[in-house]
Coordinates of C-alpha atoms in Angstrom, one line a residue:
M1 CA 24.1 -22.2 -0.6
L2 CA 26.8 -20.1 0.9
A3 CA 26.8 -17.8 -2.2
L4 CA 23.1 -17.3 -1.9
L5 CA 23.4 -16.6 1.8
N6 CA 26.1 -14.0 1.1
V7 CA 23.9 -12.3 -1.6
A8 CA 21.0 -12.1 0.9
F9 CA 23.2 -10.8 3.7
A10 CA 24.8 -8.2 1.3
L11 CA 21.5 -6.9 0.1
L12 CA 20.1 -6.7 3.7
A13 CA 23.2 -4.9 5.0
G14 CA 23.1 -2.4 2.1
L15 CA 19.5 -1.6 2.6
M16 CA 19.9 -1.1 6.3
M17 CA 22.9 1.1 5.8
T18 CA 20.8 3.4 3.5
R19 CA 18.4 4.1 6.5
L20 CA 21.4 5.3 8.5
F21 CA 22.9 7.4 5.6
N22 CA 19.5 8.9 4.8
K23 CA 19.7 10.9 8.0
W24 CA 22.8 12.6 6.7
H25 CA 21.3 13.0 3.2
L26 CA 24.0 10.9 1.6
P27 CA 23.5 8.9 -1.7
D28 CA 22.4 5.3 -1.5
V29 CA 25.4 4.2 -3.5
T30 CA 27.7 5.5 -0.8
A31 CA 25.7 3.5 1.8
F32 CA 26.0 0.3 -0.3
L33 CA 29.8 0.8 -0.7
V34 CA 30.3 1.4 3.1
A35 CA 28.1 -1.6 3.9
G36 CA 30.3 -3.7 1.6
V37 CA 33.5 -2.5 3.4
L38 CA 32.0 -3.3 6.8
I39 CA 30.9 -6.9 5.8
G40 CA 34.0 -7.5 3.8
P41 CA 37.2 -9.5 4.6
F42 CA 38.8 -6.5 6.3
C43 CA 36.0 -6.0 8.9
L44 CA 33.1 -8.4 9.7
G45 CA 34.5 -11.1 7.5
R46 CA 37.4 -11.5 9.9
L47 CA 35.1 -13.3 12.3
G48 CA 35.0 -16.2 9.8
V49 CA 31.3 -17.0 10.4
P50 CA 29.8 -18.5 7.2
G51 CA 27.1 -16.3 5.6
L52 CA 27.9 -13.4 8.0
G53 CA 30.0 -11.3 5.7
F54 CA 32.8 -12.2 3.3
A55 CA 35.6 -14.1 5.0
T56 CA 38.0 -13.9 2.0
Y57 CA 38.3 -12.0 -1.2
E58 CA 37.8 -15.3 -3.0
D59 CA 34.3 -15.3 -1.5
V60 CA 33.7 -11.9 -3.0
A61 CA 35.1 -13.0 -6.4
A62 CA 32.7 -15.9 -6.4
L63 CA 29.9 -13.4 -7.0
N64 CA 31.5 -11.8 -10.0
V65 CA 28.7 -13.1 -12.2
I66 CA 26.4 -10.7 -10.4
S67 CA 28.7 -7.8 -10.9
N68 CA 29.0 -8.6 -14.7
V69 CA 25.2 -8.8 -15.1
A70 CA 24.7 -5.6 -13.1
M71 CA 27.2 -3.8 -15.3
G72 CA 25.3 -5.1 -18.3
F73 CA 22.0 -3.6 -17.1
I74 CA 23.8 -0.3 -16.3
A75 CA 25.1 -0.2 -19.9
F76 CA 21.8 -1.2 -21.3
S77 CA 20.1 1.6 -19.4
I78 CA 22.7 4.2 -20.5
G79 CA 22.0 3.1 -24.1
N80 CA 18.6 4.8 -23.6
E81 CA 20.4 8.1 -23.6
F82 CA 21.5 7.7 -27.2
R83 CA 18.0 8.4 -28.8
L84 CA 18.4 10.0 -32.2
E85 CA 16.2 13.0 -31.4
Q86 CA 18.4 13.7 -28.3
L87 CA 21.7 13.1 -30.1
R88 CA 20.7 15.7 -32.7
K89 CA 20.7 18.3 -29.9
T90 CA 23.6 17.1 -27.7
G91 CA 25.5 14.5 -29.7
R92 CA 28.2 16.9 -31.0
Q93 CA 28.8 18.3 -27.5
A94 CA 28.9 14.9 -25.8
L95 CA 31.4 13.6 -28.3
I96 CA 33.8 16.5 -28.1
I97 CA 33.6 16.7 -24.3
G98 CA 33.8 12.9 -23.8
V99 CA 37.0 12.6 -25.9
F100 CA 38.7 15.8 -24.7
Q101 CA 38.3 15.3 -20.9
A102 CA 39.4 11.7 -21.1
V103 CA 42.5 12.5 -23.1
N104 CA 43.3 15.5 -21.0
A105 CA 43.2 13.4 -17.8
C106 CA 45.5 10.8 -19.4
I107 CA 48.0 13.5 -20.4
L108 CA 48.1 15.2 -17.1
V109 CA 48.5 12.0 -15.1
D110 CA 51.2 10.8 -17.6
I111 CA 53.2 14.1 -17.1
A112 CA 52.9 14.0 -13.3
L113 CA 53.8 10.4 -12.8
L114 CA 56.6 10.5 -15.4
G115 CA 58.0 13.4 -13.4
F116 CA 57.7 11.3 -10.2
H117 CA 59.5 8.5 -12.0
T118 CA 62.3 10.9 -12.9
L119 CA 62.7 11.8 -9.2
R120 CA 62.3 8.3 -7.8
P121 CA 62.8 5.6 -10.5
D122 CA 63.2 3.0 -7.8
L123 CA 59.6 3.5 -6.7
L124 CA 57.8 4.0 -10.0
S125 CA 58.8 2.8 -13.5
A126 CA 58.0 4.6 -16.7
P127 CA 55.7 1.7 -18.0
V128 CA 53.7 1.9 -14.8
A129 CA 53.3 5.7 -15.1
I130 CA 52.1 5.4 -18.7
T131 CA 49.7 2.6 -17.8
L132 CA 48.2 4.6 -14.9
G133 CA 47.8 7.6 -17.2
A134 CA 45.7 5.5 -19.6
I135 CA 43.5 4.1 -16.7
A136 CA 42.8 7.7 -15.7
T137 CA 40.5 8.1 -18.7
A138 CA 37.9 5.7 -17.3
T139 CA 34.8 7.0 -15.4
A140 CA 32.4 4.7 -13.4
P141 CA 29.0 4.7 -15.1
A142 CA 27.4 2.7 -12.3
A143 CA 27.8 5.2 -9.5
T144 CA 26.7 8.1 -11.7
L145 CA 23.6 6.4 -13.0
M146 CA 22.6 5.3 -9.5
V147 CA 22.8 8.9 -8.2
V148 CA 20.8 10.2 -11.2
R149 CA 18.1 7.6 -10.7
Q150 CA 17.8 8.0 -6.9
Y151 CA 17.3 11.7 -7.1
K152 CA 15.5 11.7 -10.4
A153 CA 17.9 14.3 -11.8
H154 CA 16.9 15.9 -15.1
G155 CA 18.2 18.8 -17.2
E156 CA 20.9 19.8 -19.6
L157 CA 23.7 18.6 -17.4
T158 CA 22.2 15.2 -16.8
S159 CA 21.3 14.7 -20.5
L160 CA 25.0 15.4 -21.4
L161 CA 26.5 13.5 -18.4
L162 CA 25.2 9.9 -19.2
P163 CA 26.3 9.8 -22.9
I164 CA 29.7 11.2 -21.9
V165 CA 30.2 8.6 -19.2
A166 CA 29.3 5.9 -21.8
L167 CA 31.7 7.3 -24.4
D168 CA 34.5 7.1 -21.7
D169 CA 34.4 3.3 -22.2
A170 CA 35.2 3.5 -25.9
V171 CA 37.8 6.3 -25.5
G172 CA 39.3 4.5 -22.5
L173 CA 39.7 1.2 -24.4
I174 CA 41.6 2.9 -27.3
V175 CA 43.8 5.1 -25.0
F176 CA 44.6 2.2 -22.7
A177 CA 45.4 -0.2 -25.5
V178 CA 47.8 2.3 -27.1
S179 CA 49.4 3.3 -23.8
F180 CA 49.7 -0.3 -22.6
G181 CA 51.3 -1.3 -25.9
I182 CA 53.9 1.5 -25.5
A183 CA 54.5 0.4 -21.8
R184 CA 55.2 -3.2 -22.9
A185 CA 57.4 -1.9 -25.7
L186 CA 59.5 0.0 -23.1
I187 CA 60.0 -3.3 -21.3
S188 CA 60.6 -5.6 -24.3
G189 CA 62.2 -3.1 -26.6
A190 CA 59.8 -3.9 -29.5
I191 CA 56.5 -2.3 -30.4
S192 CA 53.6 -4.1 -32.1
L193 CA 51.1 -2.1 -34.2
V194 CA 48.7 -5.0 -34.0
S195 CA 48.4 -4.9 -30.2
V196 CA 48.5 -1.1 -30.1
L197 CA 46.0 -0.2 -32.8
V198 CA 44.4 -3.2 -34.5
E199 CA 43.2 -5.2 -31.5
P200 CA 41.5 -2.3 -29.6
L201 CA 39.8 -0.9 -32.7
L202 CA 38.6 -4.4 -33.7
E203 CA 37.3 -5.0 -30.2
I204 CA 35.2 -1.8 -30.3
F205 CA 33.9 -2.5 -33.8
C206 CA 32.9 -6.1 -32.9
S207 CA 31.3 -5.0 -29.6
L208 CA 29.1 -2.4 -31.4
L209 CA 28.3 -4.9 -34.2
L210 CA 27.2 -7.6 -31.7
G211 CA 25.1 -5.1 -29.7
A212 CA 23.5 -3.8 -32.9
I213 CA 22.6 -7.4 -34.1
A214 CA 21.2 -8.3 -30.6
G215 CA 19.2 -5.1 -30.4
T216 CA 17.7 -5.7 -33.9
I217 CA 16.7 -9.3 -33.0
L218 CA 15.2 -8.2 -29.7
T219 CA 13.1 -5.5 -31.4
K220 CA 11.7 -8.1 -33.8
L221 CA 11.0 -10.7 -31.1
E222 CA 9.2 -8.2 -28.9
T223 CA 6.5 -7.9 -31.6
M224 CA 5.6 -11.6 -31.1
F225 CA 4.3 -11.0 -27.6
H226 CA 1.3 -9.0 -26.4
S227 CA 1.9 -9.2 -22.6
N228 CA 4.2 -6.6 -21.1
T229 CA 5.3 -9.1 -18.6
N230 CA 6.6 -11.4 -21.3
R231 CA 8.2 -8.6 -23.2
T232 CA 10.0 -7.5 -20.1
S233 CA 11.2 -11.0 -19.6
M234 CA 12.5 -11.1 -23.1
T235 CA 14.4 -7.8 -22.6
I236 CA 16.0 -9.1 -19.4
A237 CA 16.9 -12.4 -21.2
F238 CA 18.7 -10.5 -23.9
V239 CA 20.8 -8.5 -21.4
F240 CA 21.9 -11.8 -19.8
L241 CA 22.6 -13.2 -23.3
T242 CA 24.7 -10.3 -24.4
V243 CA 26.7 -10.3 -21.2
S244 CA 27.5 -14.0 -21.6
L245 CA 28.4 -13.6 -25.3
S246 CA 30.7 -10.7 -24.4
S247 CA 33.0 -13.1 -22.5
L248 CA 34.0 -14.8 -25.7
R249 CA 37.5 -14.2 -27.1
F250 CA 39.0 -15.1 -30.5
E251 CA 42.4 -15.3 -32.1
I252 CA 42.7 -15.0 -35.9
S253 CA 46.2 -14.9 -37.6
G254 CA 47.8 -13.8 -34.4
V255 CA 45.3 -11.1 -33.7
N256 CA 43.6 -11.4 -30.3
F257 CA 40.2 -9.7 -29.7
G258 CA 37.0 -10.1 -27.8
F259 CA 34.1 -7.9 -26.7
S260 CA 33.5 -5.2 -24.2
S261 CA 30.3 -6.1 -22.3
L262 CA 29.7 -2.4 -21.6
L263 CA 29.8 -1.5 -25.3
V264 CA 27.8 -4.5 -26.3
C265 CA 25.0 -3.9 -23.8
M266 CA 25.0 -0.1 -24.5
M267 CA 24.6 -0.7 -28.2
L268 CA 21.8 -3.2 -27.4
G269 CA 20.0 -0.5 -25.5
T270 CA 20.6 2.1 -28.1
V271 CA 19.2 0.1 -31.0
F272 CA 16.3 -1.1 -28.9
C273 CA 15.3 2.4 -27.7
N274 CA 15.4 3.8 -31.2
Y275 CA 13.5 1.1 -33.0
S276 CA 11.0 -0.3 -30.5
P277 CA 7.9 1.9 -29.9
L278 CA 7.5 0.2 -26.5
S279 CA 11.1 0.8 -25.4
D280 CA 10.3 3.5 -22.9
D281 CA 8.0 1.3 -20.8
L282 CA 10.1 -1.9 -21.2
M283 CA 13.4 -0.2 -20.3
G284 CA 11.7 1.4 -17.3
R285 CA 10.5 -2.1 -16.2
A286 CA 13.9 -3.5 -16.7
D287 CA 15.4 -0.7 -14.6
R288 CA 13.0 -1.5 -11.7
W289 CA 13.7 -5.2 -12.0
S290 CA 17.5 -4.6 -11.8
Q291 CA 17.4 -2.3 -8.7
P292 CA 18.1 -5.1 -6.1
L293 CA 20.8 -6.4 -8.5
L294 CA 22.5 -3.1 -8.6
A295 CA 22.4 -2.8 -4.8
V296 CA 24.2 -6.1 -4.4
F297 CA 26.7 -5.0 -7.0
F298 CA 27.7 -2.0 -5.1
V299 CA 27.9 -3.9 -1.8
I300 CA 30.2 -6.4 -3.5
S301 CA 32.2 -3.5 -4.9
G302 CA 32.7 -2.2 -1.4
A303 CA 33.7 -5.6 -0.1
E304 CA 36.4 -5.8 -2.9
L305 CA 38.1 -2.7 -1.6
Q306 CA 41.3 -3.6 0.1
L307 CA 42.0 -1.2 3.0
E308 CA 45.5 -2.7 3.4
V309 CA 46.8 -0.3 0.8
F310 CA 46.8 2.4 3.4
G311 CA 49.6 0.6 5.1
H312 CA 52.1 1.5 2.4
P313 CA 53.0 5.2 2.7
M314 CA 54.8 5.5 -0.7
L315 CA 51.9 3.7 -2.5
V316 CA 49.5 6.2 -0.9
L317 CA 51.7 9.1 -2.0
I318 CA 51.7 7.9 -5.6
G319 CA 47.9 7.3 -5.3
V320 CA 47.4 10.9 -4.1
V321 CA 49.4 12.2 -7.1
Y322 CA 47.3 10.1 -9.4
I323 CA 44.0 11.2 -7.8
F324 CA 44.9 14.9 -7.8
F325 CA 46.1 15.1 -11.4
R326 CA 43.3 12.9 -12.7
S327 CA 40.7 15.1 -11.0
I328 CA 42.3 18.2 -12.4
G329 CA 42.4 16.7 -15.8
K330 CA 38.8 15.6 -15.7
Y331 CA 37.5 18.8 -14.3
F332 CA 39.3 21.3 -16.6
G333 CA 39.0 19.0 -19.6
A334 CA 35.3 19.1 -19.2
Y335 CA 35.3 22.8 -18.3
L336 CA 37.2 23.9 -21.4
S337 CA 35.5 21.6 -23.8
A338 CA 32.0 22.4 -22.5
R339 CA 32.8 26.1 -22.7
G340 CA 34.1 25.7 -26.2
T341 CA 31.0 23.9 -27.4
G342 CA 28.6 26.5 -26.1
C343 CA 27.2 24.7 -23.1
S344 CA 25.3 26.6 -20.4
P345 CA 27.2 28.1 -17.4
N346 CA 25.9 25.3 -15.1
V347 CA 27.2 22.6 -17.4
V348 CA 30.5 24.3 -17.8
R349 CA 30.8 24.8 -14.0
Y350 CA 29.7 21.4 -12.7
L351 CA 30.1 18.7 -15.4
G352 CA 33.8 18.0 -14.4
V353 CA 32.8 17.2 -10.8
T354 CA 30.3 14.5 -11.9
L355 CA 33.0 12.7 -14.0
L356 CA 35.3 11.9 -11.0
P357 CA 33.9 8.4 -9.8
Q358 CA 36.0 5.5 -11.0
A359 CA 35.6 1.8 -10.4
G360 CA 34.7 -1.3 -12.5
V361 CA 36.2 -0.3 -15.9
A362 CA 39.5 0.8 -14.2
L363 CA 39.7 -2.4 -12.3
G364 CA 39.1 -4.3 -15.5
M365 CA 42.1 -2.5 -17.1
C366 CA 44.2 -3.5 -14.0
V367 CA 43.6 -7.2 -14.9
T368 CA 45.2 -6.5 -18.3
A369 CA 48.0 -4.5 -16.6
Q370 CA 49.2 -7.7 -14.9
G371 CA 50.9 -8.4 -18.2
L372 CA 53.6 -5.9 -17.3
G373 CA 55.2 -8.6 -15.3
G374 CA 57.3 -8.5 -12.1
A375 CA 56.1 -6.1 -9.4
D376 CA 54.7 -3.6 -11.9
G377 CA 51.4 -5.3 -12.4
P378 CA 50.5 -5.6 -8.7
L379 CA 51.7 -2.0 -8.2
V380 CA 49.3 -0.7 -10.8
R381 CA 46.4 -2.6 -9.2
N382 CA 47.2 -1.4 -5.6
I383 CA 47.4 2.3 -6.7
I384 CA 44.1 1.9 -8.6
L385 CA 42.5 0.2 -5.6
F386 CA 43.5 3.1 -3.4
S387 CA 42.1 5.6 -5.9
V388 CA 38.8 3.6 -6.3
L389 CA 38.4 3.5 -2.6
V390 CA 38.6 7.3 -2.4
Y391 CA 36.6 8.0 -5.6
E392 CA 33.8 5.6 -4.9
L393 CA 33.2 6.9 -1.3
V394 CA 33.5 10.6 -2.2
G395 CA 32.5 10.7 -5.9
P396 CA 28.7 9.9 -5.6
L397 CA 28.3 12.6 -2.9
M398 CA 30.1 15.1 -5.1
T399 CA 28.0 14.1 -8.1
K400 CA 24.9 14.6 -6.1
E401 CA 26.0 18.1 -4.9
A402 CA 27.0 19.1 -8.4
L403 CA 23.6 18.1 -9.8
K404 CA 21.9 19.9 -6.9
A405 CA 23.9 23.0 -7.4
A406 CA 23.1 22.9 -11.1
G407 CA 19.4 22.9 -10.2
E408 CA 18.8 19.4 -11.6
I409 CA 18.0 17.8 -8.3
T410 CA 15.1 19.4 -6.5
E411 CA 14.6 18.8 -2.8
K412 CA 11.0 18.1 -1.6
P413 CA 9.6 21.3 -0.2
K414 CA 9.6 21.4 3.6
E415 CA 5.8 21.9 3.8
I416 CA 5.2 18.7 1.7
V417 CA 7.5 16.6 4.0
E418 CA 5.7 18.0 7.1
R419 CA 2.2 17.4 5.6
R420 CA 3.1 13.8 4.9
A421 CA 4.5 13.3 8.4
H422 CA 1.3 14.8 9.9
A423 CA -0.9 12.6 7.7
L424 CA 1.1 9.5 8.7
A425 CA 0.8 10.4 12.4
A426 CA -3.0 11.0 12.0
A427 CA -3.5 7.7 10.3
Q428 CA -1.8 5.6 13.0
P429 CA -4.4 6.1 15.7
K430 CA -7.2 5.3 13.2
E431 CA -5.4 2.2 12.2
L432 CA -4.9 1.1 15.8
A433 CA -8.6 1.7 16.5
E434 CA -9.6 -0.4 13.5
R435 CA -7.4 -3.3 14.6
H436 CA -8.9 -3.0 18.2
N437 CA -12.5 -3.1 16.8
A438 CA -11.6 -6.1 14.6
R439 CA -10.2 -8.0 17.6
R440 CA -13.4 -7.2 19.7
G441 CA -15.6 -8.4 16.8
R442 CA -13.7 -11.7 16.6
K443 CA -14.0 -12.1 20.4
Y444 CA -17.8 -11.6 20.5
S445 CA -18.3 -13.8 17.4
R446 CA -17.0 -16.7 19.4

């Protein structure tokens, strides 16, 4: 019951915060994240009142299933951006930009943090520097998708942005696995090709295969139903199913591998949107169904942010170096590759800004980074928590402004807003009069 109460309170707090942030023309995702911070263990949760905020981070972690399912729906929706007719136009550009900007961010962060390690090896070890460089590749698809949906952004930049964000997951998995293998080798003195190359490639292959099989089955099963309501329910059930199957892990002849839920659900959406003639309508219905789920997801994400990291000056310094060089790597990596692939000036100028948000995927990598042992694992997590706090609060606003500057978010004309306000004001007296007449009618009828 406490978990349900926390979900309800989180959703209500997030929705009320959007009303406040709407006055400042800030994205809803930022409002949800701030609401999460305010009702989290660092603020309102300190009161210790059950159901009134999250008293502990364990209470937040108890709702991880909601976060996992929400990320599944986000990936499923992004799969819709991989329609074959669209990929024929932008697929080459998205692939080159997606790989180049991710690797560029990794290299720049590696150079900067290894330089920091040379100056202060007592504060930052080489394995931690290399691991942080790999995590720098990841971009948060959730915040980006939320901004695109809220403002109904459309255009060349938007059509390139979502596939690139999705590709970040695959590129990030490979780069992280290789870098993390090197980091562990520096500690142990032995390198394993299995953990560095075989396991990440196997995980990507298995994830795409599972998603493709699930998408094919879903497409076949949809033809058995004639009601859009039942078809939508079937679609939602398959997202839940693929998220749950993605938690499985296997070990065969010493090789450990599993699935990436983001890749599995993305492939599910890709196969479904390309082979089901009803995919447009059904994916739209699934998006509308998942909106409250995504709102709770972002509030939970805000509650997970640990503001205590600001109390460690040297950690903040390393975090600032990480944020600065990752941002430079993402921006100029996107700028150079977009220019090299013949993108329009607006894409070249603004794409890099939209790739800055970072959250769930990076935090997932932090869990693996705990394997560094000693104080290195917690250090990686705290630095990433600091960067996520900054990126998630600032990133959505920067994404919105970049899309707006590119002309892919159009504000409602002032005259339309004023006309709606006048119409609403004129309707209110009429509605009051109708209620008054209805009450008089009931009085006389007695």
